[in-house]
Coordinates of C-alpha atoms in Angstrom, one line a residue:
X1 CA 66.0 -11.4 -85.7
X2 CA 63.0 -10.0 -83.8
X3 CA 59.7 -11.3 -85.2
X4 CA 61.4 -14.0 -87.3
X5 CA 59.8 -17.5 -87.5
X6 CA 57.2 -19.0 -85.3
X7 CA 56.5 -19.6 -81.6
X8 CA 55.6 -23.0 -80.2
X9 CA 53.4 -23.0 -77.1
X10 CA 53.0 -26.2 -75.0
X11 CA 49.9 -26.2 -72.9
X12 CA 49.7 -29.2 -70.6
X13 CA 46.4 -29.2 -68.8
X14 CA 44.6 -31.4 -66.3
X15 CA 42.8 -33.5 -68.9
X16 CA 44.8 -33.1 -72.1
X17 CA 48.1 -31.9 -73.5
X18 CA 48.1 -29.4 -76.3
X19 CA 50.6 -27.6 -78.5
X20 CA 49.9 -24.5 -80.7
X21 CA 52.1 -23.0 -83.3
X22 CA 51.7 -19.2 -83.6
X23 CA 52.9 -16.6 -86.0
X24 CA 53.9 -12.9 -85.5
X25 CA 50.2 -11.9 -85.4
X26 CA 49.5 -14.4 -82.7
X27 CA 47.4 -16.4 -85.1
X28 CA 47.2 -20.1 -84.4
X29 CA 48.5 -21.9 -87.5
X30 CA 48.2 -25.4 -86.3
X31 CA 47.7 -27.4 -83.1
X32 CA 47.8 -30.8 -81.6
X33 CA 45.9 -32.2 -78.6
X34 CA 45.9 -35.6 -76.8
X35 CA 44.0 -36.7 -73.8
X36 CA 45.6 -37.6 -70.5
X37 CA 43.9 -40.3 -68.5
X38 CA 43.1 -39.7 -64.8
X39 CA 43.2 -42.4 -62.2
X40 CA 41.0 -42.5 -59.0
X41 CA 42.5 -45.2 -56.8
X42 CA 40.4 -44.2 -53.8
X43 CA 37.7 -41.7 -53.1
X44 CA 39.2 -38.2 -53.2
X45 CA 42.4 -39.4 -54.7
X46 CA 43.5 -38.3 -58.2
X47 CA 46.6 -39.5 -60.1
X48 CA 48.1 -39.5 -63.6
X49 CA 50.9 -41.4 -65.2
X50 CA 53.8 -39.0 -65.7
X51 CA 54.9 -40.9 -68.8
X52 CA 51.3 -40.5 -70.2
X53 CA 51.6 -36.7 -69.6
X54 CA 55.0 -36.6 -71.4
X55 CA 53.8 -38.8 -74.2
X56 CA 50.7 -36.8 -74.8
X57 CA 52.6 -33.5 -74.8
X58 CA 55.3 -34.8 -77.2
X59 CA 52.7 -36.1 -79.6
X60 CA 50.9 -32.8 -79.5
X61 CA 54.0 -30.8 -80.3
X62 CA 55.0 -33.1 -83.2
X63 CA 51.5 -32.9 -84.6
X64 CA 51.4 -29.1 -84.5
X65 CA 54.8 -28.9 -86.3
X66 CA 53.8 -31.6 -88.8
X67 CA 50.4 -30.0 -89.6
X68 CA 52.0 -26.6 -90.1
X69 CA 54.2 -28.1 -92.8
X70 CA 57.2 -26.1 -91.6
X71 CA 60.9 -26.9 -91.0
X72 CA 61.3 -27.1 -87.2
X73 CA 64.3 -24.9 -87.6
X74 CA 61.9 -22.1 -88.4
X75 CA 60.6 -22.1 -84.8
X76 CA 62.1 -19.1 -83.1
X77 CA 61.4 -20.2 -79.6
X78 CA 59.0 -22.1 -77.4
X79 CA 57.1 -21.6 -74.1
X80 CA 55.5 -24.0 -71.6
X81 CA 52.4 -23.7 -69.4
X82 CA 51.0 -26.3 -67.2
X83 CA 48.5 -27.6 -64.7
X84 CA 49.9 -26.3 -61.4
X85 CA 50.5 -28.1 -58.0
X86 CA 50.5 -31.5 -59.6
X87 CA 53.5 -33.3 -58.1
X88 CA 55.9 -35.7 -59.9
X89 CA 58.9 -37.5 -58.5
X90 CA 61.4 -39.3 -60.7
X91 CA 64.7 -41.1 -60.7
X92 CA 67.5 -38.7 -61.6
X93 CA 69.6 -41.4 -63.3
X94 CA 66.9 -43.1 -65.4
X95 CA 64.3 -40.3 -65.7
X96 CA 61.7 -42.9 -64.7
X97 CA 58.9 -41.8 -62.4
X98 CA 58.9 -43.4 -59.0
X99 CA 55.2 -42.9 -58.4
X100 CA 52.2 -41.7 -60.3
X101 CA 51.7 -37.9 -60.4
X102 CA 49.6 -36.7 -57.6
X103 CA 47.1 -34.3 -59.3
X104 CA 46.3 -30.9 -57.8
X105 CA 42.7 -32.0 -57.1
X106 CA 43.8 -34.9 -54.9
X107 CA 42.8 -34.7 -51.3
X108 CA 44.9 -37.6 -49.8
X109 CA 47.1 -35.2 -47.9
X110 CA 44.2 -33.8 -45.7
X111 CA 45.7 -35.2 -42.5
X112 CA 49.2 -33.9 -43.3
X113 CA 47.6 -30.5 -43.9
X114 CA 45.8 -30.6 -40.5
X115 CA 49.2 -31.0 -38.9
X116 CA 50.3 -27.8 -40.6
X117 CA 47.5 -25.7 -39.2
X118 CA 49.5 -24.4 -36.2
X119 CA 52.0 -22.9 -38.7
X120 CA 49.4 -21.4 -41.0
X121 CA 50.4 -17.8 -40.2
X122 CA 54.0 -18.4 -41.1
X123 CA 53.1 -20.3 -44.2
X124 CA 50.8 -17.5 -45.3
X125 CA 53.4 -14.8 -44.6
X126 CA 56.1 -16.5 -46.6
X127 CA 54.2 -18.2 -49.4
X128 CA 51.0 -16.3 -49.7
X129 CA 49.1 -19.6 -49.5
X130 CA 46.9 -21.3 -46.9
X131 CA 47.5 -24.8 -45.7
X132 CA 45.5 -27.0 -48.1
X133 CA 45.8 -30.4 -49.9
X134 CA 45.8 -28.4 -53.1
X135 CA 49.5 -27.5 -53.0
X136 CA 52.6 -29.5 -53.8
X137 CA 54.6 -29.6 -50.5
X138 CA 52.3 -32.0 -48.6
X139 CA 52.0 -34.2 -51.8
X140 CA 55.9 -34.5 -51.8
X141 CA 55.9 -35.5 -48.2
X142 CA 53.1 -38.1 -48.8
X143 CA 55.0 -39.8 -51.6
X144 CA 58.3 -39.8 -49.7
X145 CA 56.6 -41.4 -46.7
X146 CA 54.6 -43.9 -48.8
X147 CA 57.3 -45.4 -50.9
X148 CA 59.9 -47.5 -48.8
X149 CA 63.4 -46.1 -49.1
X150 CA 62.5 -43.2 -51.2
X151 CA 63.2 -40.5 -48.6
X152 CA 66.8 -41.6 -48.2
X153 CA 67.3 -41.6 -51.9
X154 CA 65.8 -38.1 -52.2
X155 CA 68.1 -36.8 -49.4
X156 CA 71.1 -38.1 -51.5
X157 CA 69.8 -36.3 -54.6
X158 CA 68.9 -39.5 -56.5
X159 CA 65.2 -38.6 -56.7
X160 CA 64.0 -35.3 -58.1
X161 CA 60.7 -33.4 -57.6
X162 CA 59.0 -31.2 -60.1
X163 CA 55.7 -29.7 -61.0
X164 CA 54.6 -30.6 -64.5
X165 CA 56.6 -27.9 -66.1
X166 CA 59.8 -29.2 -64.4
X167 CA 59.0 -32.7 -65.6
X168 CA 58.5 -31.5 -69.2
X169 CA 61.6 -29.4 -69.2
X170 CA 63.6 -32.3 -67.9
X171 CA 62.3 -34.6 -70.6
X172 CA 62.6 -32.0 -73.4
X173 CA 66.2 -31.2 -72.6
X174 CA 67.2 -34.8 -72.2
X175 CA 67.7 -34.5 -68.5
X176 CA 70.0 -31.5 -68.7
X177 CA 67.8 -28.9 -67.0
X178 CA 66.0 -29.3 -63.7
X179 CA 64.2 -26.0 -63.1
X180 CA 60.9 -24.4 -62.2
X181 CA 59.7 -20.9 -62.8
X182 CA 58.7 -18.5 -60.0
X183 CA 55.0 -18.8 -60.7
X184 CA 55.0 -22.6 -60.4
X185 CA 57.3 -22.6 -57.4
X186 CA 54.9 -20.2 -55.7
X187 CA 52.3 -23.0 -55.7
X188 CA 54.3 -25.5 -53.7
X189 CA 53.9 -24.0 -50.2
X190 CA 57.7 -24.2 -49.9
X191 CA 58.7 -21.1 -51.8
X192 CA 59.3 -17.6 -50.3
X193 CA 57.6 -15.4 -52.8
X194 CA 59.4 -12.2 -51.6
X195 CA 62.9 -13.7 -51.4
X196 CA 62.3 -15.9 -54.5
X197 CA 63.9 -19.0 -53.0
X198 CA 63.0 -22.2 -51.3
X199 CA 62.5 -21.6 -47.6
X200 CA 64.6 -23.9 -45.3
X201 CA 62.1 -23.8 -42.4
X202 CA 59.2 -24.8 -44.6
X203 CA 61.2 -27.6 -46.2
X204 CA 61.9 -28.9 -42.7
X205 CA 58.3 -28.5 -41.6
X206 CA 57.1 -30.7 -44.5
X207 CA 60.2 -33.0 -44.4
X208 CA 61.2 -32.2 -48.0
X209 CA 64.9 -32.6 -48.8
X210 CA 66.3 -29.5 -50.7
X211 CA 68.5 -31.8 -52.8
X212 CA 65.4 -33.0 -54.8
X213 CA 64.1 -29.5 -55.7
X214 CA 64.4 -27.8 -59.1
X215 CA 66.2 -24.5 -59.5
X216 CA 63.8 -21.5 -59.4
X217 CA 64.1 -19.3 -62.6
X218 CA 62.3 -16.3 -64.1
X219 CA 59.2 -17.1 -66.1
X220 CA 60.6 -15.4 -69.2
X221 CA 64.2 -15.9 -70.2
X222 CA 66.4 -18.7 -71.6
X223 CA 65.8 -21.9 -69.7
X224 CA 67.4 -24.5 -72.0
X225 CA 67.2 -26.1 -75.5
X226 CA 65.3 -29.2 -76.6
X227 CA 67.1 -32.4 -77.6
X228 CA 67.0 -32.1 -81.4
X229 CA 66.0 -35.8 -81.7
X230 CA 62.6 -34.9 -80.2
X231 CA 61.2 -32.2 -82.4
X232 CA 63.6 -32.2 -85.3
X233 CA 65.6 -29.2 -84.2
X234 CA 67.2 -27.8 -81.0
X235 CA 64.6 -25.2 -80.0
X236 CA 65.2 -22.7 -77.2
X237 CA 62.8 -22.8 -74.3
X238 CA 62.3 -19.2 -73.1
X239 CA 59.2 -19.3 -71.0
X240 CA 57.6 -21.3 -68.2
X241 CA 54.4 -20.3 -66.5
X242 CA 51.7 -21.9 -64.5
X243 CA 48.5 -22.1 -66.5
X244 CA 46.5 -19.4 -64.6
X245 CA 49.4 -17.0 -64.6
X246 CA 49.8 -17.7 -68.3
X247 CA 46.2 -16.9 -68.9
X248 CA 46.6 -13.6 -67.0
X249 CA 49.4 -12.6 -69.4
X250 CA 47.5 -14.0 -72.4
X251 CA 44.6 -11.7 -71.4
X252 CA 47.1 -8.8 -71.3
X253 CA 46.3 -8.0 -67.7
X254 CA 49.5 -6.1 -67.4
X255 CA 48.2 -3.2 -65.2
X256 CA 47.5 -3.5 -61.4
X257 CA 43.7 -4.0 -61.0
X258 CA 43.3 -6.0 -64.3
X259 CA 41.6 -9.3 -63.6
X260 CA 40.6 -12.5 -65.5
X261 CA 38.7 -15.7 -64.9
X262 CA 39.6 -19.0 -66.6
X263 CA 36.8 -21.6 -66.6
X264 CA 38.2 -25.1 -66.8
X265 CA 38.0 -28.2 -64.6
X266 CA 38.0 -25.6 -61.9
X267 CA 37.8 -21.8 -62.2
X268 CA 40.6 -19.5 -61.4
X269 CA 40.4 -15.7 -60.9
X270 CA 43.6 -13.7 -60.9
X271 CA 44.1 -10.0 -60.5
X272 CA 47.4 -8.3 -61.2
X273 CA 48.5 -6.4 -58.0
X274 CA 51.9 -5.1 -59.4
X275 CA 55.4 -5.2 -57.9
X276 CA 54.3 -5.7 -54.3
X277 CA 52.4 -8.8 -53.0
X278 CA 49.0 -7.9 -51.6
X279 CA 48.1 -9.3 -48.1
X280 CA 44.9 -11.3 -48.1
X281 CA 43.2 -13.4 -45.5
X282 CA 40.8 -15.3 -47.8
X283 CA 42.6 -15.4 -51.1
X284 CA 46.0 -16.5 -52.3
X285 CA 48.9 -14.2 -52.9
X286 CA 50.9 -15.6 -55.7
X287 CA 53.6 -14.7 -58.2
X288 CA 52.1 -13.8 -61.6
X289 CA 55.4 -14.0 -63.4
X290 CA 59.1 -13.0 -63.3
X291 CA 60.1 -10.9 -66.3
X292 CA 63.1 -8.6 -66.7
X293 CA 64.6 -9.4 -63.4
X294 CA 61.6 -8.7 -61.2
X295 CA 58.5 -10.4 -60.0
X296 CA 54.9 -9.3 -60.6
X297 CA 52.3 -10.4 -58.1
X298 CA 48.7 -11.4 -58.2
X299 CA 45.8 -12.2 -55.9
X300 CA 44.1 -15.5 -56.8
X301 CA 40.9 -17.2 -56.0
X302 CA 41.0 -20.9 -56.8
X303 CA 37.7 -22.6 -57.3
X304 CA 38.2 -26.4 -57.4
X305 CA 35.1 -27.7 -59.2
X306 CA 33.2 -25.9 -61.9
X307 CA 33.7 -27.5 -65.3
X308 CA 34.1 -30.8 -63.4
X309 CA 30.6 -30.2 -61.9
X310 CA 29.2 -30.0 -65.5
X311 CA 31.1 -33.3 -66.3
X312 CA 29.4 -34.8 -63.2
X313 CA 26.0 -33.9 -64.7
X314 CA 26.9 -36.1 -67.7
X315 CA 28.4 -38.9 -65.5
X316 CA 25.3 -39.0 -63.4
X317 CA 23.0 -39.2 -66.5
X318 CA 21.3 -35.9 -65.8
X319 CA 22.4 -34.4 -69.2
X320 CA 24.1 -35.9 -72.2
X321 CA 26.4 -32.9 -72.9
X322 CA 27.3 -29.4 -71.7
X323 CA 25.2 -28.0 -74.6
X324 CA 22.2 -29.8 -73.3
X325 CA 22.8 -28.4 -69.8
X326 CA 22.8 -24.9 -71.3
X327 CA 19.6 -25.6 -73.2
X328 CA 17.8 -27.0 -70.1
X329 CA 19.0 -24.1 -67.9
X330 CA 17.9 -21.5 -70.5
X331 CA 14.5 -23.1 -70.8
X332 CA 13.6 -22.1 -67.2
X333 CA 12.6 -18.6 -66.2
X334 CA 14.3 -18.9 -62.8
X335 CA 15.9 -21.5 -60.5
X336 CA 12.7 -22.0 -58.4
X337 CA 14.8 -22.0 -55.3
X338 CA 17.1 -24.9 -56.2
X339 CA 20.8 -24.5 -55.4
X340 CA 23.7 -26.8 -56.0
X341 CA 27.1 -26.4 -54.2
X342 CA 29.7 -28.3 -56.3
X343 CA 32.0 -29.1 -53.4
X344 CA 33.0 -32.5 -55.0
X345 CA 36.6 -32.1 -53.8
X346 CA 36.0 -29.6 -51.0
X347 CA 35.8 -25.9 -51.4
X348 CA 38.6 -23.6 -52.3
X349 CA 38.7 -19.8 -52.1
X350 CA 37.4 -17.9 -50.3
X351 CA 35.9 -20.7 -48.1
X352 CA 38.8 -23.1 -47.8
X353 CA 37.0 -26.1 -46.4
X354 CA 38.5 -29.4 -47.5
X355 CA 35.7 -31.2 -45.7
X356 CA 32.8 -29.5 -47.5
X357 CA 30.9 -31.8 -49.8
X358 CA 28.5 -31.4 -52.8
X359 CA 25.0 -30.3 -51.7
X360 CA 21.7 -29.8 -53.5
X361 CA 19.1 -27.7 -51.7
X362 CA 15.5 -26.6 -52.4
X363 CA 14.2 -29.8 -54.0
X364 CA 10.5 -30.2 -54.4
X365 CA 8.2 -32.6 -56.1
X366 CA 8.3 -30.3 -59.1
X367 CA 12.1 -30.3 -59.4
X368 CA 13.5 -31.8 -62.6
X369 CA 16.8 -32.3 -64.3
X370 CA 16.5 -28.8 -65.8
X371 CA 16.6 -27.3 -62.3
X372 CA 19.7 -29.4 -61.5
X373 CA 21.4 -28.3 -64.7
X374 CA 20.6 -24.7 -64.1
X375 CA 21.7 -24.8 -60.4
X376 CA 25.0 -26.3 -61.5
X377 CA 25.7 -23.5 -64.1
X378 CA 24.5 -20.8 -61.7
X379 CA 26.9 -22.2 -59.0
X380 CA 29.8 -21.5 -61.3
X381 CA 28.8 -17.8 -61.4
X382 CA 28.1 -17.6 -57.7
X383 CA 31.4 -19.1 -56.8
X384 CA 33.1 -16.6 -59.1
X385 CA 31.3 -13.8 -57.3
X386 CA 32.4 -15.2 -53.9
X387 CA 36.0 -14.7 -55.1
X388 CA 35.3 -11.4 -56.9
X389 CA 33.8 -9.7 -53.9
X390 CA 36.7 -10.9 -51.6
X391 CA 39.2 -9.7 -54.2
X392 CA 37.7 -6.2 -54.3
X393 CA 37.5 -6.0 -50.5
X394 CA 41.0 -7.1 -49.8
X395 CA 42.8 -5.4 -52.6
X396 CA 41.2 -2.0 -52.5
X397 CA 40.6 -2.1 -56.3
X398 CA 37.1 -1.8 -57.8
X399 CA 37.1 -4.1 -60.8
X400 CA 35.5 -2.5 -63.9
X401 CA 35.2 -5.8 -65.8
X402 CA 36.2 -9.4 -65.8
X403 CA 38.0 -10.8 -68.8
X404 CA 37.1 -14.5 -69.3
X405 CA 38.4 -17.5 -71.1
X406 CA 38.1 -21.3 -71.0
X407 CA 35.5 -23.8 -72.2
X408 CA 32.6 -22.4 -70.3
X409 CA 32.7 -19.1 -72.2
X410 CA 30.9 -20.9 -75.0
X411 CA 27.9 -21.1 -72.7
X412 CA 25.8 -18.0 -73.4
X413 CA 23.5 -18.6 -70.5
X414 CA 26.4 -18.9 -68.1
X415 CA 28.2 -15.8 -69.4
X416 CA 25.1 -13.6 -69.2
X417 CA 24.2 -14.9 -65.7
X418 CA 27.9 -14.3 -64.7
X419 CA 27.5 -10.7 -65.7
X420 CA 24.2 -10.4 -64.0
X421 CA 25.3 -11.8 -60.7
X422 CA 28.5 -9.7 -60.6
X423 CA 26.8 -6.5 -61.8
X424 CA 29.8 -5.9 -64.1
X425 CA 30.6 -6.5 -67.7
X426 CA 32.2 -9.8 -68.8
X427 CA 34.6 -9.5 -71.7
X428 CA 35.5 -12.4 -74.1
X429 CA 38.6 -12.0 -76.3
X430 CA 38.8 -12.9 -80.0
X431 CA 41.7 -15.3 -79.3
X432 CA 40.4 -17.6 -76.6
X433 CA 43.6 -19.7 -76.4
X434 CA 44.8 -17.4 -73.6
X435 CA 46.7 -19.9 -71.6
X436 CA 48.9 -21.0 -74.5
X437 CA 49.0 -17.4 -75.7
X438 CA 50.4 -16.3 -72.4
X439 CA 53.2 -18.9 -72.6
X440 CA 53.9 -17.7 -76.2
X441 CA 53.9 -14.0 -75.2
X442 CA 56.4 -14.7 -72.3
X443 CA 58.7 -16.6 -74.8
X444 CA 58.4 -13.9 -77.3
X445 CA 59.2 -11.2 -74.8
X446 CA 62.4 -13.1 -73.8
X447 CA 63.6 -13.1 -77.4
X448 CA 62.3 -9.7 -78.6
X449 CA 59.9 -11.5 -80.9
X450 CA 57.2 -9.3 -79.3
X451 CA 57.3 -6.2 -77.0
X452 CA 54.7 -5.4 -74.3
X453 CA 53.3 -2.8 -76.7
X454 CA 52.9 -5.5 -79.4
X455 CA 51.0 -8.0 -77.1
X456 CA 48.6 -5.2 -76.0
X457 CA 47.7 -4.6 -79.6
X458 CA 47.3 -8.3 -80.3
X459 CA 44.5 -8.6 -77.7
X460 CA 41.0 -7.8 -79.1
X461 CA 37.5 -8.0 -77.8
X462 CA 35.0 -10.4 -79.4
X463 CA 31.9 -9.9 -77.2
X464 CA 30.9 -8.0 -74.1
X465 CA 28.1 -9.2 -71.7
X466 CA 26.4 -6.4 -69.8
X467 CA 24.4 -6.9 -66.6
X468 CA 20.6 -7.0 -67.2
X469 CA 19.4 -8.1 -63.8
X470 CA 18.0 -5.6 -61.2
X471 CA 20.1 -5.2 -58.1
X472 CA 17.3 -6.4 -55.8
X473 CA 17.0 -9.7 -57.6
X474 CA 20.7 -10.1 -57.8
X475 CA 21.2 -9.7 -54.1
X476 CA 18.3 -11.9 -53.2
X477 CA 19.6 -14.8 -55.3
X478 CA 23.1 -14.3 -53.9
X479 CA 21.9 -14.3 -50.3
X480 CA 20.2 -17.6 -50.8
X481 CA 23.4 -19.0 -52.4
X482 CA 25.4 -17.8 -49.3
X483 CA 23.0 -19.8 -47.1
X484 CA 23.5 -22.9 -49.3
X485 CA 27.3 -22.6 -48.9
X486 CA 27.0 -22.7 -45.2
X487 CA 25.0 -25.9 -45.4
X488 CA 27.8 -27.7 -47.3
X489 CA 30.6 -26.8 -45.0
X490 CA 32.5 -29.2 -42.7
X491 CA 30.3 -32.1 -43.9
X492 CA 32.6 -35.1 -44.0
X493 CA 35.8 -35.5 -41.9
X494 CA 36.4 -39.0 -43.1
X495 CA 40.2 -39.1 -43.7
X496 CA 41.0 -39.3 -47.5
X497 CA 44.6 -40.4 -46.8
X498 CA 43.8 -43.7 -45.1

């Protein structure tokens, strides 16, 4: 029956796994959240234990169900959203990982990516992506080359690859379903986003055996059913979306030209471009979702290090918390010429320089930790504008507003400065759980729990930031930022894969 029961959304992020239980009004009734440990075996390398990912997600789901005090049989359906590009390989027979997960931030494949540069035009034309260590294909090749005998086993179909959604679906279904949705597949650098299939030439280029790949499926539709021993009932899995595409849907950016920015470990700006993929030189063309038998496309600007830069402030002892960073920044009347480029793992869109490194410019004897804190927060807004401007220029759309979500939206200084430096309004929704909400919406659309008209009505505005800064000041600040970016580029070509 449409609208009956509840929807469970699994939201597996870079630093934690969450689960939310929602009702017909998209109200969060309960939730669970558990941290996921990150490992840094060498500079520039980032790993996670796949069993830690699975365990955290399972505990989160069980807690959400338990805290809601419902019978699991009352859950109408469930959806999954996940950190994208993170690469997991496991033994098909035992479901045991054969290597730690290589996280999307990891730069160990820099040399492999350099070898792909001559094929950049073909890769861009088929996948919408630029060769970069960010994506899954080079990560798969690295693991297959690094573990003795693994490539031969993968060629025989004994070892499987999946992005995090594939891994979770495999575990949830007791190893019965090996699939990936179009949005996650489009982040591998192996998937033809127009033909909606793995591309044989790209597989050969990156030496990835097709036998190990999951089946591409739409983002909304029946994928499988959970093993009843895990959550107390056999629950249908009817959606699977990469986290940024899920947030685009959760922000109800259903019309071409609608755009959102999610501020997390990195920041990700997506704009709905409709039924046709938009060609872009500096941004990524990606699949937003596959619903009702067709794909919707988006332009994306992926910024690697924003929330992680604020974490660095704490790790370096400059601030004790993000709240202190906000207070220090707001206590200054300006940045006094201090700029920080947070290229801690290289630069993503629209610069695409994996050799860029973090840079602080404009230091004087009077510079203090408040200036560093402010420069870090301002950098998040400047990087967003870098993408925003490229998005408008290459799409032909003039964006009226930017819908925002993620942890940094709690920072009033940053949100106001974001509006000021864009010269556009910045809109916060009432329900800020947009990533999980997008997974829930896609699951609900697949089961007639909600219609598109329903989910439009469920999105409501909480606050709007309007630009206050004069254009002359805005452009002067941004010009200086552009100079700072140039100073950070091509800084360190020390191989990270050694």
